[in-house]
């Protein structure tokens, strides 16, 4: 009985040890994929599995490895000041249409396209999402951005209004990176510029010249507006005089027509019958008179 009891204890101990070892083994092979990330697994013998691991806990068997890719928004900052997010001075120079070279700070918001993650890893075997950005994307950003900035002048890049330029950079990088790296570029922006002393002086001179030009144009526009106003006023005054003259002429015409009409009506009213009636009235009142016609003088022929 004693031997049996010892044997049972040994077996129980072995079970416990195996359970502990198995638990440790299992736990050690549990990988947690965080929210906004996906994983791919591979073995050196069988290669990459065509199964995308979603966020959560996953048991990764021995001799099998996992790489992660972020499908949530990530931000890449390449700036002169580490307070903006860079580890050091990561600013870089880009070319302009007027043959200048100006240092910029840059920011890009991106994410890996989930449906392309497996193909992306197959293309860059051995690299996870961060590796691809660090060792592939960063190395081509300068030349890619310069392909856009060469269509813009130094002043376009230096000015605070870079909306059109940043939209062009975002569109270009998104088309290129989605095809090459399986990365969707949500926003790419030049967030600051860092001209050296020589370039800063050249920019200041251009700004001064531009301001003087704008001021001269404003003065010319002011003079032009004043002349146009004077011309319009003169035309208005002339139109008033013309209108007044036309009104006076119309009044004169109406008056002349009214007088002519009155004369015509008066002339038409002096008929032979009226003349004979006037003769009779004059004869009755003054004695015999002769009335020779309209417009003639009445002459006394007799005295009463």
Short mmCIF file of C-alpha atoms in Angstrom, two decimals:
data_model
loop_
_atom_site.label_atom_id
_atom_site.label_comp_id
_atom_site.label_asym_id
_atom_site.label_seq_id
_atom_site.Cartn_x
_atom_site.Cartn_y
_atom_site.Cartn_z
CA UNK A 1 0.00 0.00 0.00
CA UNK A 2 2.82 2.28 0.86
CA UNK A 3 4.52 1.66 -2.49
CA UNK A 4 1.26 2.28 -4.31
CA UNK A 5 0.74 5.54 -2.49
CA UNK A 6 4.22 6.73 -3.39
CA UNK A 7 3.70 5.76 -7.01
CA UNK A 8 0.39 7.68 -7.12
CA UNK A 9 2.07 10.75 -5.71
CA UNK A 10 4.82 10.52 -8.32
CA UNK A 11 2.28 10.23 -11.11
CA UNK A 12 0.26 13.14 -9.74
CA UNK A 13 3.42 15.18 -9.48
CA UNK A 14 4.35 14.41 -13.06
CA UNK A 15 0.86 15.39 -14.22
CA UNK A 16 1.12 18.66 -12.39
CA UNK A 17 4.58 19.30 -13.78
CA UNK A 18 3.39 18.50 -17.29
CA UNK A 19 0.36 20.73 -16.82
CA UNK A 20 2.54 23.57 -15.61
CA UNK A 21 4.99 23.06 -18.45
CA UNK A 22 2.11 22.81 -20.91
CA UNK A 23 0.55 25.95 -19.48
CA UNK A 24 3.82 27.83 -19.70
CA UNK A 25 4.34 26.55 -23.22
CA UNK A 26 0.85 27.56 -24.28
CA UNK A 27 1.08 30.98 -22.69
CA UNK A 28 4.48 31.58 -24.21
CA UNK A 29 3.00 30.93 -27.63
CA UNK A 30 -0.04 33.12 -27.22
CA UNK A 31 0.30 36.32 -29.23
CA UNK A 32 -1.98 39.31 -28.70
CA UNK A 33 -2.86 41.40 -31.74
CA UNK A 34 -3.97 44.84 -30.66
CA UNK A 35 -6.95 46.84 -31.92
CA UNK A 36 -6.35 48.37 -35.32
CA UNK A 37 -3.76 45.77 -36.31
CA UNK A 38 -3.69 42.49 -38.19
CA UNK A 39 -1.13 39.70 -38.28
CA UNK A 40 0.28 37.21 -40.72
CA UNK A 41 2.05 33.96 -39.80
CA UNK A 42 4.72 31.99 -41.57
CA UNK A 43 7.20 29.14 -41.16
CA UNK A 44 10.55 28.78 -42.80
CA UNK A 45 9.51 25.38 -44.08
CA UNK A 46 6.03 26.11 -45.43
CA UNK A 47 6.23 29.84 -46.04
CA UNK A 48 3.42 32.35 -45.46
CA UNK A 49 -0.07 31.29 -44.44
CA UNK A 50 -2.88 32.79 -46.48
CA UNK A 51 -4.84 33.59 -43.33
CA UNK A 52 -5.06 37.06 -41.81
CA UNK A 53 -5.14 37.17 -38.02
CA UNK A 54 -7.59 39.70 -36.60
CA UNK A 55 -7.20 41.61 -33.30
CA UNK A 56 -7.26 39.34 -30.24
CA UNK A 57 -5.32 36.41 -28.73
CA UNK A 58 -3.90 33.75 -31.05
CA UNK A 59 -1.92 30.57 -30.37
CA UNK A 60 1.17 30.51 -32.54
CA UNK A 61 2.56 26.95 -32.81
CA UNK A 62 6.29 26.24 -32.39
CA UNK A 63 8.43 27.10 -35.42
CA UNK A 64 5.75 29.50 -36.59
CA UNK A 65 6.26 33.27 -36.55
CA UNK A 66 4.01 36.31 -36.71
CA UNK A 67 4.34 39.85 -38.13
CA UNK A 68 1.98 42.74 -37.49
CA UNK A 69 0.63 45.47 -39.76
CA UNK A 70 -1.36 48.49 -38.63
CA UNK A 71 -4.71 49.03 -40.35
CA UNK A 72 -5.57 51.99 -38.13
CA UNK A 73 -4.28 55.50 -38.80
CA UNK A 74 -0.58 55.95 -38.14
CA UNK A 75 1.43 59.19 -38.34
CA UNK A 76 4.92 59.54 -39.76
CA UNK A 77 6.63 62.80 -38.79
CA UNK A 78 9.89 63.96 -40.33
CA UNK A 79 10.62 67.34 -38.76
CA UNK A 80 13.49 69.56 -37.75
CA UNK A 81 12.33 69.81 -34.16
CA UNK A 82 11.96 66.59 -32.15
CA UNK A 83 9.14 68.25 -30.21
CA UNK A 84 7.02 67.84 -33.34
CA UNK A 85 7.43 64.06 -33.23
CA UNK A 86 10.76 63.25 -34.83
CA UNK A 87 13.54 61.54 -32.94
CA UNK A 88 15.96 64.22 -34.15
CA UNK A 89 16.39 66.54 -37.12
CA UNK A 90 14.62 64.53 -39.82
CA UNK A 91 13.88 67.49 -42.11
CA UNK A 92 14.97 67.09 -45.72
CA UNK A 93 15.35 69.23 -48.82
CA UNK A 94 13.12 69.29 -51.88
CA UNK A 95 13.55 70.95 -55.25
CA UNK A 96 11.40 73.79 -56.65
CA UNK A 97 10.42 75.00 -60.11
CA UNK A 98 12.81 77.98 -59.84
CA UNK A 99 15.82 75.72 -59.13
CA UNK A 100 15.90 76.33 -55.38
CA UNK A 101 16.41 73.68 -52.73
CA UNK A 102 14.56 74.21 -49.48
CA UNK A 103 14.43 72.11 -46.30
CA UNK A 104 10.99 71.07 -45.09
CA UNK A 105 9.31 69.31 -42.19
CA UNK A 106 6.81 66.71 -43.33
CA UNK A 107 3.93 64.73 -41.87
CA UNK A 108 2.04 61.78 -43.33
CA UNK A 109 -1.04 59.96 -42.02
CA UNK A 110 -1.29 56.43 -43.42
CA UNK A 111 -2.51 52.87 -42.85
CA UNK A 112 -1.95 49.47 -44.41
CA UNK A 113 -4.72 48.26 -46.70
CA UNK A 114 -6.07 45.17 -44.94
CA UNK A 115 -6.95 43.24 -48.09
CA UNK A 116 -3.39 43.67 -49.36
CA UNK A 117 -1.44 42.86 -46.19
CA UNK A 118 -0.64 39.23 -47.10
CA UNK A 119 0.52 40.20 -50.60
CA UNK A 120 2.53 43.09 -49.11
CA UNK A 121 4.33 40.76 -46.72
CA UNK A 122 5.04 38.28 -49.47
CA UNK A 123 6.56 41.11 -51.50
CA UNK A 124 8.70 42.33 -48.58
CA UNK A 125 9.35 38.98 -46.91
CA UNK A 126 10.86 39.36 -43.49
CA UNK A 127 9.51 42.90 -42.89
CA UNK A 128 6.56 43.94 -40.79
CA UNK A 129 4.63 47.19 -41.21
CA UNK A 130 7.11 49.33 -39.29
CA UNK A 131 10.08 47.82 -41.14
CA UNK A 132 8.58 48.69 -44.52
CA UNK A 133 7.93 52.31 -43.50
CA UNK A 134 11.35 52.71 -41.90
CA UNK A 135 13.47 50.98 -44.54
CA UNK A 136 11.49 51.50 -47.72
CA UNK A 137 9.02 54.39 -47.49
CA UNK A 138 11.33 56.87 -45.75
CA UNK A 139 14.11 56.30 -48.25
CA UNK A 140 11.96 57.36 -51.23
CA UNK A 141 9.92 60.18 -49.66
CA UNK A 142 12.40 62.93 -50.58
CA UNK A 143 12.49 62.04 -54.27
CA UNK A 144 8.74 61.38 -54.43
CA UNK A 145 7.84 64.72 -52.86
CA UNK A 146 10.36 66.54 -55.07
CA UNK A 147 8.58 65.14 -58.12
CA UNK A 148 5.62 67.27 -57.02
CA UNK A 149 7.41 70.34 -55.62
CA UNK A 150 9.29 70.87 -58.88
CA UNK A 151 5.97 72.15 -60.26
CA UNK A 152 5.83 74.83 -57.56
CA UNK A 153 8.02 77.87 -56.90
CA UNK A 154 10.01 78.54 -53.78
CA UNK A 155 7.43 81.17 -52.78
CA UNK A 156 4.59 78.66 -53.22
CA UNK A 157 6.28 76.32 -50.74
CA UNK A 158 7.39 79.08 -48.36
CA UNK A 159 3.98 80.73 -48.15
CA UNK A 160 1.56 79.59 -45.47
CA UNK A 161 -1.10 78.69 -48.03
CA UNK A 162 0.07 75.26 -49.22
CA UNK A 163 -3.34 73.61 -49.49
CA UNK A 164 -3.14 72.92 -53.23
CA UNK A 165 0.44 71.65 -52.95
CA UNK A 166 -0.35 69.32 -50.03
CA UNK A 167 -3.38 67.93 -51.86
CA UNK A 168 -1.17 67.16 -54.87
CA UNK A 169 1.43 65.42 -52.65
CA UNK A 170 -1.25 63.36 -50.88
CA UNK A 171 -2.82 62.22 -54.13
CA UNK A 172 0.52 61.32 -55.71
CA UNK A 173 1.88 59.41 -52.70
CA UNK A 174 -1.40 57.55 -52.21
CA UNK A 175 -1.41 56.28 -55.80
CA UNK A 176 2.26 55.29 -55.65
CA UNK A 177 2.41 53.77 -52.14
CA UNK A 178 -0.86 51.83 -52.40
CA UNK A 179 0.53 50.07 -55.46
CA UNK A 180 4.08 49.52 -54.18
CA UNK A 181 3.67 49.07 -50.42
CA UNK A 182 -0.03 48.36 -49.85
CA UNK A 183 -0.26 51.65 -47.93
CA UNK A 184 -3.16 54.08 -48.10
CA UNK A 185 -1.97 57.68 -47.63
CA UNK A 186 -4.75 59.66 -45.98
CA UNK A 187 -2.91 62.96 -45.69
CA UNK A 188 0.56 64.20 -46.59
CA UNK A 189 1.58 67.73 -45.70
CA UNK A 190 4.55 70.06 -45.64
CA UNK A 191 4.11 71.41 -42.12
CA UNK A 192 7.07 73.83 -42.08
CA UNK A 193 9.97 75.15 -44.15
CA UNK A 194 13.54 75.84 -43.01
CA UNK A 195 15.47 78.06 -45.44
CA UNK A 196 19.11 78.79 -44.71
CA UNK A 197 20.30 82.41 -44.28
CA UNK A 198 21.08 82.89 -47.95
CA UNK A 199 17.78 81.47 -49.09
CA UNK A 200 15.90 83.39 -46.38
CA UNK A 201 17.40 86.65 -47.66
CA UNK A 202 16.40 85.78 -51.23
CA UNK A 203 12.87 84.98 -50.05
CA UNK A 204 12.64 88.25 -48.10
CA UNK A 205 13.75 90.18 -51.20
CA UNK A 206 11.09 88.46 -53.27
CA UNK A 207 8.46 89.17 -50.65
CA UNK A 208 9.43 92.87 -50.63
CA UNK A 209 9.37 93.01 -54.43
CA UNK A 210 6.02 91.24 -54.50
CA UNK A 211 4.58 93.66 -51.95
CA UNK A 212 5.83 96.65 -53.94
CA UNK A 213 4.39 95.19 -57.12
CA UNK A 214 1.04 94.58 -55.43
CA UNK A 215 1.04 98.11 -54.05
CA UNK A 216 1.80 99.56 -57.51
CA UNK A 217 -0.95 97.43 -59.03
CA UNK A 218 -3.33 98.61 -56.32
CA UNK A 219 -2.48 102.26 -57.09
CA UNK A 220 -2.96 101.66 -60.81
CA UNK A 221 -6.26 99.97 -60.14
CA UNK A 222 -7.31 102.89 -57.93
CA UNK A 223 -6.46 105.40 -60.68
CA UNK A 224 -8.27 103.24 -63.21
CA UNK A 225 -11.36 103.11 -61.03
CA UNK A 226 -11.23 106.89 -60.49
CA UNK A 227 -10.99 107.51 -64.23
CA UNK A 228 -13.84 105.11 -64.90
CA UNK A 229 -15.89 106.88 -62.21
CA UNK A 230 -15.12 110.29 -63.75
CA UNK A 231 -16.02 108.99 -67.19
CA UNK A 232 -19.28 107.53 -65.95
CA UNK A 233 -20.08 110.79 -64.17
CA UNK A 234 -19.35 112.82 -67.32
CA UNK A 235 -21.51 110.48 -69.37
CA UNK A 236 -24.28 110.78 -66.80
CA UNK A 237 -24.07 114.59 -66.85
CA UNK A 238 -24.09 114.59 -70.66
CA UNK A 239 -27.10 112.29 -70.69
CA UNK A 240 -28.88 114.63 -68.28
CA UNK A 241 -28.20 117.63 -70.56
CA UNK A 242 -29.33 115.68 -73.61
CA UNK A 243 -32.48 114.60 -71.82
CA UNK A 244 -33.15 118.17 -70.70
CA UNK A 245 -32.60 119.53 -74.22
CA UNK A 246 -34.91 116.88 -75.64
CA UNK A 247 -37.55 117.79 -73.06
CA UNK A 248 -37.28 121.52 -73.89
CA UNK A 249 -37.49 120.77 -77.60
CA UNK A 250 -40.53 118.59 -77.00
CA UNK A 251 -42.19 121.35 -74.99
CA UNK A 252 -41.50 123.86 -77.80
CA UNK A 253 -42.85 121.45 -80.39
CA UNK A 254 -46.02 120.79 -78.39
CA UNK A 255 -46.53 124.55 -77.84
CA UNK A 256 -46.03 125.28 -81.55
CA UNK A 257 -48.39 122.52 -82.55
CA UNK A 258 -50.99 123.77 -80.05
CA UNK A 259 -50.72 127.35 -81.40
CA UNK A 260 -50.93 126.20 -84.99
CA UNK A 261 -53.94 124.07 -84.15
CA UNK A 262 -55.62 127.03 -82.40
CA UNK A 263 -54.93 129.32 -85.39
CA UNK A 264 -56.22 126.69 -87.74
CA UNK A 265 -59.38 126.24 -85.70
CA UNK A 266 -59.86 130.01 -85.51
CA UNK A 267 -59.36 130.41 -89.24
CA UNK A 268 -61.76 127.57 -89.94
CA UNK A 269 -64.40 129.15 -87.71
CA UNK A 270 -64.60 132.41 -89.77
CA UNK A 271 -67.09 131.36 -92.46
CA UNK A 272 -69.11 133.46 -94.96
CA UNK A 273 -72.16 133.01 -92.77
CA UNK A 274 -70.28 134.39 -89.77
CA UNK A 275 -69.04 137.32 -91.84
CA UNK A 276 -72.57 138.23 -92.99
CA UNK A 277 -73.83 137.96 -89.41
CA UNK A 278 -71.10 140.32 -88.23
CA UNK A 279 -72.04 142.74 -91.04
CA UNK A 280 -75.63 142.73 -89.95
CA UNK A 281 -74.71 143.29 -86.33
CA UNK A 282 -72.44 146.17 -87.27
CA UNK A 283 -75.13 147.69 -89.56
CA UNK A 284 -77.70 147.45 -86.82
CA UNK A 285 -75.40 148.99 -84.26
CA UNK A 286 -73.32 151.47 -86.18
CA UNK A 287 -74.93 151.84 -89.45
CA UNK A 288 -73.73 150.32 -92.66
CA UNK A 289 -70.33 148.64 -92.53
CA UNK A 290 -68.41 146.55 -94.98
CA UNK A 291 -66.63 143.47 -93.75
CA UNK A 292 -64.35 142.16 -96.49
CA UNK A 293 -63.11 138.95 -94.93
CA UNK A 294 -61.32 137.25 -92.12
CA UNK A 295 -58.27 139.13 -90.96
CA UNK A 296 -59.27 142.39 -92.77
CA UNK A 297 -60.10 145.65 -91.07
CA UNK A 298 -63.77 146.56 -90.64
CA UNK A 299 -64.32 149.96 -92.26
CA UNK A 300 -67.18 152.30 -91.43
CA UNK A 301 -69.18 153.07 -94.61
CA UNK A 302 -71.66 155.43 -93.07
CA UNK A 303 -72.08 157.34 -89.90
CA UNK A 304 -75.06 156.81 -87.69
#
